[in-house]
XYZ file of C-alpha atoms in Angstrom:
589
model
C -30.776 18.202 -11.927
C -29.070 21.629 -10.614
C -30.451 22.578 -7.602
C -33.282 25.469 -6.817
C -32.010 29.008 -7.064
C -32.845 30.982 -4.702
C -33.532 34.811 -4.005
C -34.209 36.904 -0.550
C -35.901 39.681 -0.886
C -35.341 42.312 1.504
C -37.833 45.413 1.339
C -40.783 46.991 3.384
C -42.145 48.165 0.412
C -45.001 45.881 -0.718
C -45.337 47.444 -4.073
C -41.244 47.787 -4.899
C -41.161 43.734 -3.504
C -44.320 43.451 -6.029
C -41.996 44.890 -8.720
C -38.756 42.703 -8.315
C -40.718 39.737 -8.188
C -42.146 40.514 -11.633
C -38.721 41.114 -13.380
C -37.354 38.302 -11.708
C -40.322 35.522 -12.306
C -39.979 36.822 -15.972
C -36.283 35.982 -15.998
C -35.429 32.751 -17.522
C -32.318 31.218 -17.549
C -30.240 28.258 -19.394
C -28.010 26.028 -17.998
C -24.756 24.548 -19.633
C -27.027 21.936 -20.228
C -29.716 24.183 -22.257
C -32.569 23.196 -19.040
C -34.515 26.411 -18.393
C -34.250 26.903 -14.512
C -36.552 29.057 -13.014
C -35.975 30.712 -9.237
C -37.334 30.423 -5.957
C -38.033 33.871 -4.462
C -38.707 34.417 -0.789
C -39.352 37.849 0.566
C -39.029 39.591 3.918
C -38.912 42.991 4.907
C -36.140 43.774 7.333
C -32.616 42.600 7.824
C -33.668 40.813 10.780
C -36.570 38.931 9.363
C -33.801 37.779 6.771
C -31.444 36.714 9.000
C -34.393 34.407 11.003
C -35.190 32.966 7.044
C -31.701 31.656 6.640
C -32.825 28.694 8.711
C -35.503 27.595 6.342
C -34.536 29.180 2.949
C -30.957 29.858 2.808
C -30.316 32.141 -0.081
C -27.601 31.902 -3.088
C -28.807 35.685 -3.771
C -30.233 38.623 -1.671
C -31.580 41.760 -3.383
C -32.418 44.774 -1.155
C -35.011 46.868 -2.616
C -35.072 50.612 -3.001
C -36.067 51.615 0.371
C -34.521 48.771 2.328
C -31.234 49.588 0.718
C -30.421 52.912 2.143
C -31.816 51.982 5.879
C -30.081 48.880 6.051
C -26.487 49.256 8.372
C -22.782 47.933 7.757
C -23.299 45.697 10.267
C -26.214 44.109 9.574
C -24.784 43.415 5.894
C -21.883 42.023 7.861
C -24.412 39.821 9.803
C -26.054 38.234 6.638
C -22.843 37.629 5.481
C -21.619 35.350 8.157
C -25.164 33.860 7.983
C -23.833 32.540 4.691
C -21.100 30.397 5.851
C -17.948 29.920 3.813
C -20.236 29.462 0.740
C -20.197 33.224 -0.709
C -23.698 35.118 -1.418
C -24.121 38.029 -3.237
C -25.750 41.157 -2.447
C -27.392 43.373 -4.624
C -28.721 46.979 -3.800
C -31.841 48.805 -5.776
C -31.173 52.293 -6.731
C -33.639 54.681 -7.421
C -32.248 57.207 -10.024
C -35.499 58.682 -11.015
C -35.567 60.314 -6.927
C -34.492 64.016 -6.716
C -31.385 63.512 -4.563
C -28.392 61.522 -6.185
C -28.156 58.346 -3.731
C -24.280 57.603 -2.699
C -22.713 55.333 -4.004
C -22.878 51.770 -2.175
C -20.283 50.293 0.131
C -21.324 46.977 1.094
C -22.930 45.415 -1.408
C -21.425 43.433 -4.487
C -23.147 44.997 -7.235
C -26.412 47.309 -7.945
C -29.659 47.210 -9.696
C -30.793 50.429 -11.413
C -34.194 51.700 -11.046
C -36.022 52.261 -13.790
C -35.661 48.911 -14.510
C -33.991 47.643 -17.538
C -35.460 44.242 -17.861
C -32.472 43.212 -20.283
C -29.905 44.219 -18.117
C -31.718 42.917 -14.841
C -31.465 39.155 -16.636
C -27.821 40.000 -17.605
C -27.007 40.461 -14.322
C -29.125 37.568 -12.479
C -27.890 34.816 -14.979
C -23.906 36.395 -14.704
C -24.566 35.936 -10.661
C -25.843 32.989 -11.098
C -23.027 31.236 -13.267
C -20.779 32.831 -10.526
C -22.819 30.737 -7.402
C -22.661 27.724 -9.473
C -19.294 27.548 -9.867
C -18.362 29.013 -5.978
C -20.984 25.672 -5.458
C -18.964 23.941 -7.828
C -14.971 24.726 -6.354
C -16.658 24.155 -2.676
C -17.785 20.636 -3.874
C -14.080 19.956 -5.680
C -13.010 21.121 -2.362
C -14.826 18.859 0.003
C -13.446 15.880 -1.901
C -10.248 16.587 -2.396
C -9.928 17.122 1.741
C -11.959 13.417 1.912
C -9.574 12.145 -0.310
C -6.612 13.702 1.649
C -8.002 12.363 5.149
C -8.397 8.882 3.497
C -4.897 8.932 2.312
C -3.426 10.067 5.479
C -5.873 7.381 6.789
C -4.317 4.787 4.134
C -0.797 5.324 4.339
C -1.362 5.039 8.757
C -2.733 1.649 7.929
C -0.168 0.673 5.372
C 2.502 2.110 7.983
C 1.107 -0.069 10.559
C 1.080 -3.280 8.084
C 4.569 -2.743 7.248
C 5.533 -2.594 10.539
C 3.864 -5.170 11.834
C 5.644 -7.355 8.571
C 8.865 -6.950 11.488
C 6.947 -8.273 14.512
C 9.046 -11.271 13.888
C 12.618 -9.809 13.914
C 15.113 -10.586 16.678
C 17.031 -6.937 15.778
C 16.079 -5.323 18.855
C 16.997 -9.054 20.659
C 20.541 -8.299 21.012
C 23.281 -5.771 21.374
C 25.254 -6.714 18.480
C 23.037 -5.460 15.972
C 22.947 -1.263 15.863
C 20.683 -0.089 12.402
C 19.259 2.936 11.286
C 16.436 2.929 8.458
C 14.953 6.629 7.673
C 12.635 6.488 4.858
C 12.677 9.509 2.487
C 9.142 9.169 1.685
C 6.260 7.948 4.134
C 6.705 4.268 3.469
C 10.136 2.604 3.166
C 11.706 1.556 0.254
C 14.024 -0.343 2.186
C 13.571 -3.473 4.385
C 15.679 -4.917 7.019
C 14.991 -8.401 8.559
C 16.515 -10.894 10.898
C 15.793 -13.884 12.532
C 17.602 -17.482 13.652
C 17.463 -20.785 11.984
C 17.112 -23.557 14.260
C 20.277 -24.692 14.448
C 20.957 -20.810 16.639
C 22.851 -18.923 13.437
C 21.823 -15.460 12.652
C 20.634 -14.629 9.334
C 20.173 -10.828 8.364
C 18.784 -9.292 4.816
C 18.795 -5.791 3.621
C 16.722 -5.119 0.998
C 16.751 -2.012 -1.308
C 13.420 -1.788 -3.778
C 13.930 0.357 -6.790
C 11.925 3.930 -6.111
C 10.492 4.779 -2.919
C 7.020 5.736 -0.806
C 4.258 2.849 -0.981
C 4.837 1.087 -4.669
C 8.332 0.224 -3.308
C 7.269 -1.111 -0.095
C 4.503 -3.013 -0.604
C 7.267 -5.719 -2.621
C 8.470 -5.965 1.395
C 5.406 -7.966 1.665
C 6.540 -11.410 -0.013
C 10.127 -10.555 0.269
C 9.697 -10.520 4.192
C 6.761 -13.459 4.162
C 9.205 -15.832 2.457
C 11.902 -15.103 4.944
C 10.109 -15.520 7.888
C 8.042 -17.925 7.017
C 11.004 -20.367 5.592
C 14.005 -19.084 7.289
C 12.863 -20.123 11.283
C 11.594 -23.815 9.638
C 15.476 -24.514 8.764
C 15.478 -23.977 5.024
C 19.033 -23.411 3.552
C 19.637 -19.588 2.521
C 20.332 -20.670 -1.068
C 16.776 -22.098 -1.565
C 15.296 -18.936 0.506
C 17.236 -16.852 -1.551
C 15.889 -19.155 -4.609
C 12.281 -18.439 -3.604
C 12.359 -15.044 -3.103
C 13.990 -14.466 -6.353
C 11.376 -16.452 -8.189
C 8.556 -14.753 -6.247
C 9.943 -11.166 -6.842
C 10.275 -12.245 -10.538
C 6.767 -13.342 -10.905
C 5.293 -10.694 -8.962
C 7.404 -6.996 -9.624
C 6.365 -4.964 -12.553
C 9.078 -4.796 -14.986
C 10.233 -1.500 -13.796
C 11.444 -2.614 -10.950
C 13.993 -5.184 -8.847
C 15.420 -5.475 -5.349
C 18.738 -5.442 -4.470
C 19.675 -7.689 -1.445
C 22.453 -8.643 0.820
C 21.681 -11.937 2.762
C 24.122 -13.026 5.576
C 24.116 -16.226 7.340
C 26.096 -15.536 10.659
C 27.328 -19.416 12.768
C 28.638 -17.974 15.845
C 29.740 -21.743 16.919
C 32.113 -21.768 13.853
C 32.766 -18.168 12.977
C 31.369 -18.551 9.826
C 29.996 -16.235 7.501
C 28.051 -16.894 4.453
C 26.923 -13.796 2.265
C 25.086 -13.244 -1.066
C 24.927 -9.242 -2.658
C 23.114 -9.026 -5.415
C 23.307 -5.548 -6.719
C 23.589 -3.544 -3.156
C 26.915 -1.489 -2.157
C 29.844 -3.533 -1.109
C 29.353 -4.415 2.807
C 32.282 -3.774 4.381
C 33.978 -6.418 6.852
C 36.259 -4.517 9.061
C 38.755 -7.115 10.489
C 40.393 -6.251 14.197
C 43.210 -5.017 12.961
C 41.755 -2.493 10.918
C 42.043 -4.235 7.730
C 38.786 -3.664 5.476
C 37.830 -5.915 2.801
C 34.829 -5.240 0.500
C 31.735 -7.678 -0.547
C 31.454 -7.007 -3.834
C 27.866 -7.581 -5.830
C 28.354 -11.151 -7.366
C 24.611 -11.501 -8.288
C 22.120 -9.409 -10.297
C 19.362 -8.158 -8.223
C 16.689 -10.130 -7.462
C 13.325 -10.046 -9.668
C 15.390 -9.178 -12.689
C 15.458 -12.277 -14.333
C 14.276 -15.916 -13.625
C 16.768 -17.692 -13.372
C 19.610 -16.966 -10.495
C 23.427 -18.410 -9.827
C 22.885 -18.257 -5.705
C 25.469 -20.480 -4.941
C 27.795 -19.625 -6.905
C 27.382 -15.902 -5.906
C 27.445 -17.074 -2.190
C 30.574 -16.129 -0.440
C 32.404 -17.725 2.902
C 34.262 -16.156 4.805
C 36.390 -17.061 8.100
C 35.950 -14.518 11.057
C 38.276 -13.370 13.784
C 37.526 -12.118 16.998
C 36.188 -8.611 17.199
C 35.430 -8.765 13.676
C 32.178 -6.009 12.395
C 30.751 -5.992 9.626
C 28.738 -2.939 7.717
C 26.120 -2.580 5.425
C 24.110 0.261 3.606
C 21.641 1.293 1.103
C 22.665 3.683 -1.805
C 20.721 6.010 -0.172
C 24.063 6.809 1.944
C 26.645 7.679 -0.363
C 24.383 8.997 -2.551
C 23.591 11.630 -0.176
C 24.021 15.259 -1.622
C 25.179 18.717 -0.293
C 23.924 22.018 -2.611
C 26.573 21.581 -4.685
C 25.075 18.419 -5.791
C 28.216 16.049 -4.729
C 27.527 12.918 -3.525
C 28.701 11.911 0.272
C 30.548 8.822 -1.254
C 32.398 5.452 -0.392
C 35.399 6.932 0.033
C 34.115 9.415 2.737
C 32.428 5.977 4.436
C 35.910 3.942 4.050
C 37.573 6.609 5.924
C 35.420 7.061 8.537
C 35.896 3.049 9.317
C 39.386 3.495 9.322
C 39.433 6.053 11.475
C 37.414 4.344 14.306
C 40.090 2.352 15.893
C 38.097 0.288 18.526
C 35.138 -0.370 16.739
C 32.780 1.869 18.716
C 32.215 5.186 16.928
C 31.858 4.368 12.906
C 28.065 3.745 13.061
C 27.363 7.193 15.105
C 29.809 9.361 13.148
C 28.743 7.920 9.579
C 25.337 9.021 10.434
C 26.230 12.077 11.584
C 28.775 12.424 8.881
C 25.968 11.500 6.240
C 23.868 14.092 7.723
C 25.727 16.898 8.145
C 26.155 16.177 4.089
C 23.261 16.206 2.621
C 21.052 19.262 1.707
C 17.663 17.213 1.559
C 17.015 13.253 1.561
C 16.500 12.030 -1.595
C 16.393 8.706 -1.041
C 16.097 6.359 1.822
C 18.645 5.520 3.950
C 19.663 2.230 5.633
C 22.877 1.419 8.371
C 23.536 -1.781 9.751
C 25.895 -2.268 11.996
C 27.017 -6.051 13.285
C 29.059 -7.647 15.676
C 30.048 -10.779 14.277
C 31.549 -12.179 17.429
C 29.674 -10.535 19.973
C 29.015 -13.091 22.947
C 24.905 -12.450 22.580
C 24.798 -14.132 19.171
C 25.513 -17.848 21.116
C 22.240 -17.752 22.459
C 19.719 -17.638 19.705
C 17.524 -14.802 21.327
C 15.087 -15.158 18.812
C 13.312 -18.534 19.131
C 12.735 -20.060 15.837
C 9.438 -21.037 14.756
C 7.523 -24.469 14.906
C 9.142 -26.320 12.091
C 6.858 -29.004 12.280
C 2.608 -29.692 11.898
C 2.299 -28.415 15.872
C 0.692 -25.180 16.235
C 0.092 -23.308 19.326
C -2.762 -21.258 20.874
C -6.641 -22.199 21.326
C -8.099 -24.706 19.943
C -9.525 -24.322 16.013
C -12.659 -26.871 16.740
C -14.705 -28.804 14.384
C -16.007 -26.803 11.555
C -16.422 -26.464 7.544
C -16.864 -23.693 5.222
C -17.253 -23.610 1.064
C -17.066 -20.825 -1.404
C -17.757 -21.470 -5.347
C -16.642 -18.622 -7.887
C -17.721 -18.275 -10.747
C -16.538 -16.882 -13.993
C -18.222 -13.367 -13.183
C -16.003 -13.360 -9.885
C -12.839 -15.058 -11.237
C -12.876 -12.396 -14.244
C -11.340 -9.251 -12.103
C -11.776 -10.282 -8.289
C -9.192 -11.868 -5.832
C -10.840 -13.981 -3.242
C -8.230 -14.630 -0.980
C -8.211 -11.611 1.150
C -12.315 -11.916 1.702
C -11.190 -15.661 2.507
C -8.493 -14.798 5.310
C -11.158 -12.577 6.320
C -13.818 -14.927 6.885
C -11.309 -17.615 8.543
C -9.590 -14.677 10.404
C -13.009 -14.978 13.125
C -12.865 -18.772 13.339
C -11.366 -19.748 16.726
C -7.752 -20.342 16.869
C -7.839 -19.408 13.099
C -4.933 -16.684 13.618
C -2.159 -19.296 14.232
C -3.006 -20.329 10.599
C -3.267 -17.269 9.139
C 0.304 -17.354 7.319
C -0.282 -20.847 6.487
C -3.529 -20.387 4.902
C -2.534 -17.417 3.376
C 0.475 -19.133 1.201
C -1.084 -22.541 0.997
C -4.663 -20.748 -0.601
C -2.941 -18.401 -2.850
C -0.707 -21.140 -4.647
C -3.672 -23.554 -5.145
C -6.069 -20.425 -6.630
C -3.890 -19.375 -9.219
C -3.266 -22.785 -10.229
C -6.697 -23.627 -10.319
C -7.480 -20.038 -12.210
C -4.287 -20.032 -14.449
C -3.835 -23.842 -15.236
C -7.347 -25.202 -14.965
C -9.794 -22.461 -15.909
C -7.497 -20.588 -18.228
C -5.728 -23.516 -19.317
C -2.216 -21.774 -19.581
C 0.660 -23.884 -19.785
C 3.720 -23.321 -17.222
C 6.390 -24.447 -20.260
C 5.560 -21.260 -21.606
C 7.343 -19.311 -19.109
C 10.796 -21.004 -19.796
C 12.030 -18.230 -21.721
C 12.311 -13.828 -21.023
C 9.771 -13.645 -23.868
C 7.900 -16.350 -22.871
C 7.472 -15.401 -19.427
C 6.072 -11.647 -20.522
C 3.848 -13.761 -22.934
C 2.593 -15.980 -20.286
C 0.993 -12.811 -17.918
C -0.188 -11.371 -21.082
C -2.379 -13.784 -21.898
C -3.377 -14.292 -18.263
C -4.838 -11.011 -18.506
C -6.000 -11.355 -21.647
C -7.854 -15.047 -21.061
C -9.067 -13.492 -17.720
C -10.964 -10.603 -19.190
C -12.627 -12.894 -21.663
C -13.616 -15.450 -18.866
C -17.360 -16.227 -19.666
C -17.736 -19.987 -17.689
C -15.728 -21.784 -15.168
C -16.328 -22.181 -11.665
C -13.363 -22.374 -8.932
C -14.276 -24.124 -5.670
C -12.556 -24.082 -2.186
C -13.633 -26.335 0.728
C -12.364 -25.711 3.727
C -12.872 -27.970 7.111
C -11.345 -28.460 9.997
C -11.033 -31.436 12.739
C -9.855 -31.720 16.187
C -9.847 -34.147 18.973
C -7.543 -35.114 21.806
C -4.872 -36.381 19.759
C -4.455 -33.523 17.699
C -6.557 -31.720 14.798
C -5.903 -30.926 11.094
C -7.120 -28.480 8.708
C -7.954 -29.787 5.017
C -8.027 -27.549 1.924
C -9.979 -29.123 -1.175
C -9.253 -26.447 -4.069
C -11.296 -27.766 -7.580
C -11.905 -26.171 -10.900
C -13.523 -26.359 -14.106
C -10.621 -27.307 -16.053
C -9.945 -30.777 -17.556
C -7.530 -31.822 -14.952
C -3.734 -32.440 -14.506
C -1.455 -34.177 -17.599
C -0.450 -37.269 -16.971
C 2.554 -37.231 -14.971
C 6.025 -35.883 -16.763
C 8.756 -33.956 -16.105
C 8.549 -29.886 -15.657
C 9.510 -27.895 -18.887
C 10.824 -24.947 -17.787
C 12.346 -23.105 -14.627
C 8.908 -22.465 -13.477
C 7.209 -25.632 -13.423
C 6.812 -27.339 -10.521
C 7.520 -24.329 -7.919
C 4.225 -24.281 -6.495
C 4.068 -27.674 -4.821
C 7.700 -26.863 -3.844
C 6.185 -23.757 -1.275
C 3.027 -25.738 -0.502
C 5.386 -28.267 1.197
C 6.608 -25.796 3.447
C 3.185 -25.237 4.978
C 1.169 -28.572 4.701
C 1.872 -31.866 6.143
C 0.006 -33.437 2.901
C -0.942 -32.679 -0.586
C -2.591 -34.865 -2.813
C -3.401 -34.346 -6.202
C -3.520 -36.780 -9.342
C -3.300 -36.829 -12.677
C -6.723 -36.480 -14.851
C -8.145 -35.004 -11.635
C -8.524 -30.920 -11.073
C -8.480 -31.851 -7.362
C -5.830 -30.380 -5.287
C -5.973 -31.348 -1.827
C -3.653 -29.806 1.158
C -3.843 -30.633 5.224
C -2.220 -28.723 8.044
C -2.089 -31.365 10.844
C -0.862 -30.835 14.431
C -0.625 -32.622 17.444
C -2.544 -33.020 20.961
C 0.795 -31.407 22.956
C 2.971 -29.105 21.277
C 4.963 -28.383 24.328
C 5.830 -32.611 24.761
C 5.976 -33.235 21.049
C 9.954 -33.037 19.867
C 9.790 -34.599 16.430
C 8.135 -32.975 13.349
C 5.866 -34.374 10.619
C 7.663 -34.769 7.153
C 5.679 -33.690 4.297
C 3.935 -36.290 2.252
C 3.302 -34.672 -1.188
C 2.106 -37.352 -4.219
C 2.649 -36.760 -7.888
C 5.450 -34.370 -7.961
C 6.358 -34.048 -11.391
C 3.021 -32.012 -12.238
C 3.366 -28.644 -12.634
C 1.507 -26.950 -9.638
């Protein structure tokens, strides 16, 4: 329904008001949608009494009669205008041609109204304003939501800036002097990722990461990259089976467009060993004491490319030397342009590392250097800088994480919670974020919130992908196969019409410690009986469950999949760890 039109009136003449009313109440006009609208009139007789009417009838036209017309003053047109807001309103003025003296022409109003009438041309003019307010109405409304729109974005991309950042929280980069970087994002959001942390054993291990594109579709794949390294690295898993995981997660996950390129280090101060995996990032560059530089080429594809990987064979070792650094950097550096459209280039790097004979000035001046280059950023840019044999790196400033069941913090209580989708939820929703949420306000639920999040999301899509959809992991053991498998996901998923998916949650504490137990069922007929994995996918899921729960039980015939988190009374007096007790591994999970 349009809204009301309405028209102000401005004349002390009753009879001329008496008049204008006539033509107008006569005038009937179609909108693009062929409903006749008719208008609202209001009249007044002054410019005052029409500014006191915007409050009550605020006009989208104002006609000044005859007489009104030649008293009225500049400034009380200017008035009325302001009256109006940013939202335009025409003014019309009545002249009376058939009067002895030829009026002037008007100054301050939009357009006039000839006297005698000339009904035809009165309705010309009123429907021709009229198309005119409702599309001013209609650009202010397009207006109004584009500026919503822009304030949530800024909004979004602050939150997502925030998230990101708070992906690092864990990071021992800022723990000790050995480590200089620089990351400068081209667009809001960072396309590339730099992490660190220490295994338990005290070595260092360092990633750069470098997502094809830029700006938020390239950084949100930071967010299992960085999840897997934190959450596996500080619980002692080797970098070839972190490396392994991230791989298969990127693979799974990444739309085909794009990959990550990664350099992984593994830094053992104790033995002055380095370990080091590129796949598909610029040569690092180990810069020896005596000035010596030796380049790390890319032995590995990048990561999310294809399934399968060669990690150990791609793995490098290398023997370090006192004084030894070692550099690393996106494209984004020597990719850097000046107007001419040349690139900075790794030959302008090398000889900027050959020229810093102590060690002290390369990081500064390639930034600088890089810089100085480049007309405008057109990609991100990342600099690492490391120490390999800087006497900070002995002490393991980052403490690792809890590789065991023991959690710290306040105590989770005695509780139980249950959810049951159905096939109208399972058919487009997720319900693992709404489930963090709800778990996120149980007490002590935050130390779990990693956990929970990992543990949950592998036992949902097996439930939804192998129970309810009945999809086959074997059919992902081949390039095709793999694209066929997510097709018909998506194409079983939007044709869901029954199955249920139900997770039980509960949660048990006492003096000598507490575990949580996760109870994940479906509608599906169950797990085969018990046989060896197919393909290269098979059997992953139970592989990253293991890192998070103490126990998982499932068996064969059953669509039962349960997982506890257990911890003990003391974390602070409790040395050992609880080994994972995981039955039936040879179904695909």
């Amino acid at each position: 329904m349009m809204p009301v039109f309405r028209i102000l009136i401005v004349e002390r003449d009753a009879g001329e008001t008496a008049e204008l009313r006539e033509l107008i109440l006569h005038w009937e006009y179609a909108s693009s949608t062929g409903c006749m609208l008719p208008a609202s009139i209001h009249s007044v007789k002054t410019a005052d009494m029409a500014l006191e009417a915007y409050a009550e009838f605020p006009p989208n036209l104002i006609i000044f009669g005859p007489t009104s017309a030649e008293e009225v003053s500049s400034c009380e047109i200017r008035h009325l205008r302001h009256s109006g807001g940013i939202e335009p309103v025409p003014i019309l003025f009545v002249q009376d041609l058939s009067r002895a003296a030829e009026p002037p022409p008007p100054t301050d109003c939009d357009d006039i109204l000839t006297k005698p009438y000339s009904s035809s041309l009165v309705q010309l003019k009123l429907g021709s304003i009229r198309r005119f307010c409702e599309f001013s109405r209609s650009l202010m409304a397009q207006r109004d939501r584009l500026r919503r729109h822009h304030a949530d974005f800024l909004q979004e991309q602050a939150n997502a800036r925030e998230i990101f950042s708070n992906l690092g929280n864990e990071s021992c980069l800022d723990d000790t002097p050995a480590i200089r970087y620089q990351l400068s994002p081209r667009a809001v959001l960072n396309g590339d990722l730099l992490a660190a942390t220490h295994t338990p054993d005290g070595k260092l291990v360092l990633m750069l990461g470098d997502f094809a594109g830029h700006g938020l579709a390239a950084a949100v794949g930071a967010v299992p990259l960085t999840s897997i390294f934190y959450s596996m690295m500080p619980r002692g898993f080797s970098m070839g089976r972190v490396l392994r995981e991230i791989n298969r997660k990127l693979y799974d996950i990444l739309p085909r467009q794009m990959f990550c390129c990664l350099v992984m280090l593994e830094l053992d101060p104790r033995r002055n060993h380095l370990r080091l995996l590129n796949a598909g990032m610029p040569s690092p560059c180990l810069k020896r004491t005596s000035g010596e530089l030796h380049l790390l080429e890319s032995r590995h594809l990048p990561f999310g490319v294809l399934a399968s990987d060669q990690i150990d064979s791609a793995i490098v070792n290398l023997r370090l030397l006192p004084g030894d650094r070692l550099y690393l950097w996106s494209d984004g550096i020597h990719e850097a342009r000046n107007t001419k459209g040349e690139h900075f280039g790794e030959c302008r790097l090398l000889e900027l590392l050959r020229a810093d004979r102590d060690g002290t000035q390369a990081f500064d001046q390639i930034l600088q250097a890089v810089n100085a280059h480049a007309a405008e950023q057109h990609d991100d840019l990342s600099l690492v800088e490391l120490d390999l044999t800087h006497s900070s790196l002995f002490h393991g400033a980052c403490p690792a994480a809890d590789s065991g069941g023991e959690r710290r913090g306040g105590r989770m209580g005695n509780w139980s919670i249950q959810f049951l989708l159905s096939q109208h939820e399972l058919r487009t929703a997720d319900p693992l974020p709404h489930l963090l949420s709800v778990l996120a306000q149980m007490p002590g639920a935050a130390r779990f919130q990693e956990d929970l999040a990992i543990a949950l999301g592998e036992l949902f899509r097996n439930a939804l992908e192998h129970g309810v959809l009945e999809l086959d992991s074997s059919i992902k053991s081949t390039d095709d196969g793999f694209i066929r498998y997510y097709d018909l996901l998506a194409e079983r998923r939007s044709r869901l019409d029954t199955g249920w998916v139900r997770i039980s949650l509960s949660c048990r504490e006492g003096e000598d410690g507490g575990e949580l137990k996760l109870v994940v069922e479906d509608s599906g007929a169950g797990f085969p009986e018990i046989r060896e994995p197919k393909g290269v996918y098979a059997g992953r899921g139970l592989a990253l469950l293991q890192t998070v729960c103490s126990e998982v039980q499932l068996a064969p015939g059953s669509s039962r999949v349960e997982a506890v988190i257990r911890w003990g009374p003391d974390p602070a007096e409790s040395g050992g760890s609880q080994p994972n007790v995981v039955q039936n591994l040879s179904v695909p999970v």
